[in-house]
Every structure is written in C-alpha cells, then in structure tokens.
Coordinates of C-alpha atoms in Angstrom, one line a residue:
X94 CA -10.7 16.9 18.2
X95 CA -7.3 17.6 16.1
X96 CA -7.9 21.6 17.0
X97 CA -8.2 20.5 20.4
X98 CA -5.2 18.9 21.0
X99 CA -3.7 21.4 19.0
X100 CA -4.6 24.0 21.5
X101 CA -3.6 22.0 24.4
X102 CA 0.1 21.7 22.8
X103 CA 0.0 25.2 22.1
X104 CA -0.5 26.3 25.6
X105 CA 2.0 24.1 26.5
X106 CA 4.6 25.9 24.7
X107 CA 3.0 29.4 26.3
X108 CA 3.0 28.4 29.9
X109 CA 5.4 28.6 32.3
X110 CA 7.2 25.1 33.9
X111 CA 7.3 26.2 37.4
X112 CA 3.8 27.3 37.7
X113 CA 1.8 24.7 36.8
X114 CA -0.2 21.9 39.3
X115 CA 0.6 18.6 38.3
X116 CA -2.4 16.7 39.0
X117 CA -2.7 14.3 36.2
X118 CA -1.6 13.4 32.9
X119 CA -2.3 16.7 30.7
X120 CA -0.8 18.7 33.7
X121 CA 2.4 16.9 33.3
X122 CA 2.3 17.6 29.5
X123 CA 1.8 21.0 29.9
X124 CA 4.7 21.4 33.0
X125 CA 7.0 19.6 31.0
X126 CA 10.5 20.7 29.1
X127 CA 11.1 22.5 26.1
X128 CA 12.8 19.1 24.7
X129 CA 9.6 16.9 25.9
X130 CA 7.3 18.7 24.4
X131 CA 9.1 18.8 21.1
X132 CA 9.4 15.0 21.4
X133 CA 5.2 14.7 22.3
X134 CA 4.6 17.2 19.2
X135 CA 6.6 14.6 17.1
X136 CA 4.9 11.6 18.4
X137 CA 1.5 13.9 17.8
X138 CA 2.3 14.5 14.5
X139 CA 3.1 11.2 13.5
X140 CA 0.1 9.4 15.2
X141 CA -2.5 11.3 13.4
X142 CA -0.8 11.1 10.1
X143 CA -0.5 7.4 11.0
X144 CA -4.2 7.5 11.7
X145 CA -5.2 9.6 8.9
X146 CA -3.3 6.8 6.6
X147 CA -5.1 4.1 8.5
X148 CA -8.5 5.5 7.3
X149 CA -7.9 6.4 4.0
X150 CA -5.8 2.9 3.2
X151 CA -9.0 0.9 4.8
X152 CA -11.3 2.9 2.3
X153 CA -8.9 2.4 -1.0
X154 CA -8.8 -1.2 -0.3
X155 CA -12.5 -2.0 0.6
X156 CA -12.9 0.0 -2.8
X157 CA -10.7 -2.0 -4.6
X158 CA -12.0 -5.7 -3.5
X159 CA -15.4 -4.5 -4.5
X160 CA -14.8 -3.1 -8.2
X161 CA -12.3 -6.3 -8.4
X162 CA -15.4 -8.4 -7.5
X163 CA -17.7 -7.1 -10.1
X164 CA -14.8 -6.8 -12.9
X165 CA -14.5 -10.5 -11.9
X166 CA -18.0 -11.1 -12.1
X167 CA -18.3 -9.1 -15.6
X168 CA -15.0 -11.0 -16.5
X169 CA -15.9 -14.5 -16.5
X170 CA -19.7 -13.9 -17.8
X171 CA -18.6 -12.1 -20.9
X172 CA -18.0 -13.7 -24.3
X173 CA -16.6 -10.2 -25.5
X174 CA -13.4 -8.9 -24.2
X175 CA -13.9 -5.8 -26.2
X176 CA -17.1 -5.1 -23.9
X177 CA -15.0 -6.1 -20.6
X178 CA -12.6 -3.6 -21.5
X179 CA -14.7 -0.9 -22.0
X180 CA -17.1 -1.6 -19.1
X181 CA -13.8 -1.8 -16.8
X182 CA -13.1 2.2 -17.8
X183 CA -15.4 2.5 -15.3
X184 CA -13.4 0.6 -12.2
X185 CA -10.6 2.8 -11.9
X186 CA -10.2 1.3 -8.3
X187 CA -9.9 -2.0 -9.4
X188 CA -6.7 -3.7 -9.3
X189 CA -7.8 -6.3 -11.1
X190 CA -9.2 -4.0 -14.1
X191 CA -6.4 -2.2 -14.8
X192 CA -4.3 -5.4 -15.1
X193 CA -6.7 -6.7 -17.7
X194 CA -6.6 -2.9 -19.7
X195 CA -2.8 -3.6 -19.7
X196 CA -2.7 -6.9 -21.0
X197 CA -5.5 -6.2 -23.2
X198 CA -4.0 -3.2 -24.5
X199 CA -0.5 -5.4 -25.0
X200 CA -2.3 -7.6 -27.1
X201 CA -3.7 -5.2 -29.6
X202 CA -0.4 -3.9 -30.1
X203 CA 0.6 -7.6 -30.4
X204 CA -2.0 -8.1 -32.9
X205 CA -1.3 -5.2 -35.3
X206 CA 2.8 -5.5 -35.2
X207 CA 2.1 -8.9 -36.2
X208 CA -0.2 -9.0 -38.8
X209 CA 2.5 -8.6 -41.5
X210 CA 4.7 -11.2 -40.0
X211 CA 1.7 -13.7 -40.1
X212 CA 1.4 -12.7 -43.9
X213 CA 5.0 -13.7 -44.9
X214 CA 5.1 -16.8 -42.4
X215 CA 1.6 -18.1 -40.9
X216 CA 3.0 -21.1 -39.0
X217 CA 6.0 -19.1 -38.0
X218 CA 5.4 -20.5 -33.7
X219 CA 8.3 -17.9 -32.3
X220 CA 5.3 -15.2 -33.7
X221 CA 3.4 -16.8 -30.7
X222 CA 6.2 -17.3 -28.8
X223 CA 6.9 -13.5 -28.9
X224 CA 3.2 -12.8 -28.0
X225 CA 3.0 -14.9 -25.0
X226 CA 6.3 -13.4 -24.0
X227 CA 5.4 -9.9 -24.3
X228 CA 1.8 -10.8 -22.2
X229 CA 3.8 -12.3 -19.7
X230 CA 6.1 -9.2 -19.5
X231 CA 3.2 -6.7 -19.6
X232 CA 1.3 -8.6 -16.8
X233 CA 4.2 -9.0 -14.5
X234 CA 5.1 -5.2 -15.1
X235 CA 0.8 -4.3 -14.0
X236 CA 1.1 -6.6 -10.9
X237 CA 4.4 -4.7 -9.7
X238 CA 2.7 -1.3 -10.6
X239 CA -0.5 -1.8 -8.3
X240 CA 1.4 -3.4 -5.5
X241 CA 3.0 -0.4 -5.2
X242 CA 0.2 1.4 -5.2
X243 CA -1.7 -0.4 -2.9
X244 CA 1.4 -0.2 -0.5
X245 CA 1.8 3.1 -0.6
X246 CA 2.0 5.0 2.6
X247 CA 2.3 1.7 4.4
X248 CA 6.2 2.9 4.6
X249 CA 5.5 5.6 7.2
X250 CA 3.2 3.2 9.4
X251 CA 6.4 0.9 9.5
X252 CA 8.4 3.9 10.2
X253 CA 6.0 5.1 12.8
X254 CA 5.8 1.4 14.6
X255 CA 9.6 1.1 14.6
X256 CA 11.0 4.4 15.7
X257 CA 8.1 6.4 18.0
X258 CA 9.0 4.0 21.2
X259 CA 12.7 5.4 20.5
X260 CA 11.2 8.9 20.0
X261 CA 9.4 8.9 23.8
X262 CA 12.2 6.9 25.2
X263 CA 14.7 9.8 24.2
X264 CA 12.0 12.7 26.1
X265 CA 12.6 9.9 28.9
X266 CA 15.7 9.9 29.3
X267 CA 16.6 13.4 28.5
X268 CA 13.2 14.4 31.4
X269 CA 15.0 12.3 33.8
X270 CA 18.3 14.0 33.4
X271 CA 16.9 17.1 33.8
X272 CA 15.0 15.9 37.4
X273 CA 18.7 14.8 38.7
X274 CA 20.2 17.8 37.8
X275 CA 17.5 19.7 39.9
X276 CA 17.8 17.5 42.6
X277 CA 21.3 18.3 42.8
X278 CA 20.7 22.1 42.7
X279 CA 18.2 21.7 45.1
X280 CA 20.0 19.0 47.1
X281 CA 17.1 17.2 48.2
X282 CA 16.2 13.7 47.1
X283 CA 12.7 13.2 48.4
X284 CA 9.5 11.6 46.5
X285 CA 8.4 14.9 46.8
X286 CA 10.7 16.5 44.6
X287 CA 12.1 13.5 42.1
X288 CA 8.7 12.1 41.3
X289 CA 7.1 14.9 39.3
X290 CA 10.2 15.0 37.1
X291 CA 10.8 11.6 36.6
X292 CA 6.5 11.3 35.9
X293 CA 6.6 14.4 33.1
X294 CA 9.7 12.2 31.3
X295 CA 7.8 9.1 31.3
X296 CA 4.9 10.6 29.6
X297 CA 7.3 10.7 26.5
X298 CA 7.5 6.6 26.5
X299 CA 3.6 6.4 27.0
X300 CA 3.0 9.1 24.2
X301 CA 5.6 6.9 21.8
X302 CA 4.0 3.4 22.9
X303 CA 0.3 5.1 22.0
X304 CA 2.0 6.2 18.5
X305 CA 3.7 3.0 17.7
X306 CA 1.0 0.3 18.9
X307 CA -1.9 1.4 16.4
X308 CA 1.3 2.0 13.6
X309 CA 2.0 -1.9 13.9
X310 CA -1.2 -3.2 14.2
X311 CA -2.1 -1.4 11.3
X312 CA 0.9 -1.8 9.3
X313 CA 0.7 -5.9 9.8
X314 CA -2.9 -6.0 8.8
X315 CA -2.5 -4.1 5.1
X316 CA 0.5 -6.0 4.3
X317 CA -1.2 -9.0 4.5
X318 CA -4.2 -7.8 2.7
X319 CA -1.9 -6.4 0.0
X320 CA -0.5 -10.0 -0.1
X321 CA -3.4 -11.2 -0.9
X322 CA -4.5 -8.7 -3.3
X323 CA -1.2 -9.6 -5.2
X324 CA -2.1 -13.5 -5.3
X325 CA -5.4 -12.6 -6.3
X326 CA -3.3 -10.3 -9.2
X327 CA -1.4 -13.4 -10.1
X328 CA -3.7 -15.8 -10.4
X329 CA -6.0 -13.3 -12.3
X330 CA -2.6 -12.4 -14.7
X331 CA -2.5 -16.7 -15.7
X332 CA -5.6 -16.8 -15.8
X333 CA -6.0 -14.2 -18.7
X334 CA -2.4 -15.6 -20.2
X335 CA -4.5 -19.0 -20.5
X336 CA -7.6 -17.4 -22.5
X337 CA -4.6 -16.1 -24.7
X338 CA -2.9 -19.3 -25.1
X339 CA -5.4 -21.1 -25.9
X340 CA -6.9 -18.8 -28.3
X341 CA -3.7 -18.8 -30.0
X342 CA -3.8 -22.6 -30.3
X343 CA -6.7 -22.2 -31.8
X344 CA -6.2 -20.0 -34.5
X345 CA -3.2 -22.4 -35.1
X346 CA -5.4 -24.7 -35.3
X347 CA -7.6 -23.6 -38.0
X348 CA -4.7 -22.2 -39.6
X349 CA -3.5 -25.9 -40.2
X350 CA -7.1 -27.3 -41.6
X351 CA -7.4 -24.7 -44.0
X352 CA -3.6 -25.5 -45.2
X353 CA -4.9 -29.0 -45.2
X354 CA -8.1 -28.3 -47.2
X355 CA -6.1 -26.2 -49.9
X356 CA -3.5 -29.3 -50.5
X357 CA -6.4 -32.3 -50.7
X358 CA -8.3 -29.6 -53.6
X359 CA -5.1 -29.5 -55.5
X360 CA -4.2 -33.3 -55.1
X361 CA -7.7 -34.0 -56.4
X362 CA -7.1 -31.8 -59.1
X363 CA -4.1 -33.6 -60.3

C-alpha cells in the first residue's frame, strides 16, 4: 500500500503539468504544481507516521492494561512482597509494576540507611516520617516517569491535528493563485479553464482534512486513556503508601510492648 502511493507521488514529480487528463482525483494530483505536490508529500508523510503511531500506541496500551491486570491480581493475593517483586520482572509493560519495583526498591534503601538510626533511637517518629516522605517522593517521581512514557508520540498526533488543515490550505491558496495568473495570461475566464486549477488546489485542503481528522480522533482518545492510566497509577501509588504506613504502625507497635514488657520485669524485680 505505502510503496504504492509512493510510486504514484513519484510519478507525479516525473510527469509533465500540461499533459495530463484530469479526470478524477489522482489525475489532479499528478497535474498539479511543484508547490502542491510538496504540500500533499507533507500531509503524506505526516498521515502515515500519524497512523503508524496510532497502531503501535493502541498495542503498548492494550499491553500495558493487561500486565497491570495480572500485577494487580498477583498484587493483592500475595502475602510476600519479596515474591511480587520478583514475579513483576517479568511485566516490563506494566505501568503499574514498575511503580511498585520503585517504591519497593525505595524502601530497601529505606530499610538499610535506617537500621543504625533505629539502634541509637527506636521510637525516634521523624525515622518514619523520613520513610513515608521519601515513598511518597519515589512514587510521585514513577507516576511522572510512565506518564511520559505512555504519552510519548501523542505530541506529533496533536501536531498533525492542529497544523495539516493549515498545511492543504496553504497548497490552496497558493494552486488558486497560480489558476488566476493563467487566466490572465490566457485572458479567458471560462469554467473551462478556471475549474481544473482551482480543483488541483483544493485537493491540498482535502489531503490536510484526511491527515488531521484521524490525528484528532486519535489524539483525544489516548489522552483520555492515559488519564486514566495515571488515576489508576495514583490510586495504586496510596494504595501501596497505606501497606507501608501501616506496617510501620505496626512495628511501632510492637516496639512499644516489648519496651513495656522490659520495664514491668524490672519493676517486679525491685
């Protein structure tokens, strides 16, 4: 298909304006001007790299909600966050995955840096303070990272949507002035002799309309999937700050009884 319309446009370049029919819309194409041909190659080139990113962005999402669905799945049924991190190695699609391996990651770090600060102080709370802080910022950071890397690409669709219909209307504008200024060499102004001109330039606006209408539709649709993804990211990111909070409380917790346990034995002993 692509070498196809490759050809067509190459031919175009090859053959000569004045001695081509112009019985329908490839005709036109191909009888066209030197500048409205260069604007339809533009419009070409960026309508099938639009397309290509259409494709390959609907194929990296649909991946990505299907690893997230069985990280979640794996997520919530495991009592072992040591054997959820391993096992989401393997769901390097998964935006959802690598925002636990960060966090989880985070809090080893967390864990070791703060082992000797626990030894000095164990009830010190800004130790858990700094943890929860550093989670927070480690989570927030992931969610930015695979935002952008779910959006990426989506800037030329944008691009594409906004400026192609500017793009054909330029190969308009500049087709028509090149039919009046025939028609005043010729000095005729009959249908006969203004319509094929004015017909080739409007091809131009057609050819950007074609390239921009798939470019917003497209463009609309990920974004809002992407804003969804990041909720989902969100959500998932407090989610896992919870487990973390309240595992800390926890450990405070039992921190506390055994201080308790220690003072009654000595109390006793008295």
């Amino acid at each position: 298909m692509k070498t196809m319309i490759f050809a067509l446009v190459s031919a175009a370049w090859a053959a000569p304006a004045g001695g081509i029919p112009r019985s329908g819309i490839i005709d036109m194409m191909l009888g066209a001007g030197a500048v409205v041909k260069l604007v339809l190659l533009i419009l070409l080139f960026l309508s099938i790299a639009c397309w290509a990113i259409i494709f390959l962005k609907h194929r990296v999402l649909k991946r990505a909600s299907n690893e997230s669905s069985r990280f979640l799945n794996l997520f919530w049924n495991s009592k072992n966050l040591a054997t959820v991190y391993r096992e989401s190695k393997k769901m390097e699609d998964s935006h959802l995955a690598e925002i636990f391996r960060v966090g989880y990651m985070e809090l080893g770090r967390l864990t070791k840096a703060s082992d000797g600060e626990k030894a000095e102080n164990p009830n010190d709370s800004e130790v858990k303070m700094m943890w929860i802080d550093n989670m927070e910022r480690a989570l927030r950071s992931a969610v930015n990272g695979e935002v952008q890397r779910l959006e990426k690409a989506l800037t030329l669709l944008a691009t594409t949507g906004n400026s192609a219909p500017f793009i054909g209307l330029f190969g308009t504008v500049w087709g028509i002035m090149v039919a009046f200024q025939g028609i005043g060499l010729k000095g005729s102004a009959t249908l006969a002799v203004v319509a094929p001109g004015i017909s080739e330039a409007l091809i131009a606006t057609a050819a950007g309309l074609a390239a921009a209408i798939p470019a917003v539709i497209a463009y609309n649709h990920f974004t809002n999937k992407v804003r969804n993804l990041e909720t989902e990211m969100v959500n998932f990111a407090n989610d896992f700050l919870n487990i973390v909070k309240r595992d800390l409380v926890r450990r405070s917790s039992q921190t506390s009884s055994s201080g308790q346990v220690t003072a009654g034995s000595g109390q006793s002993e008295d």
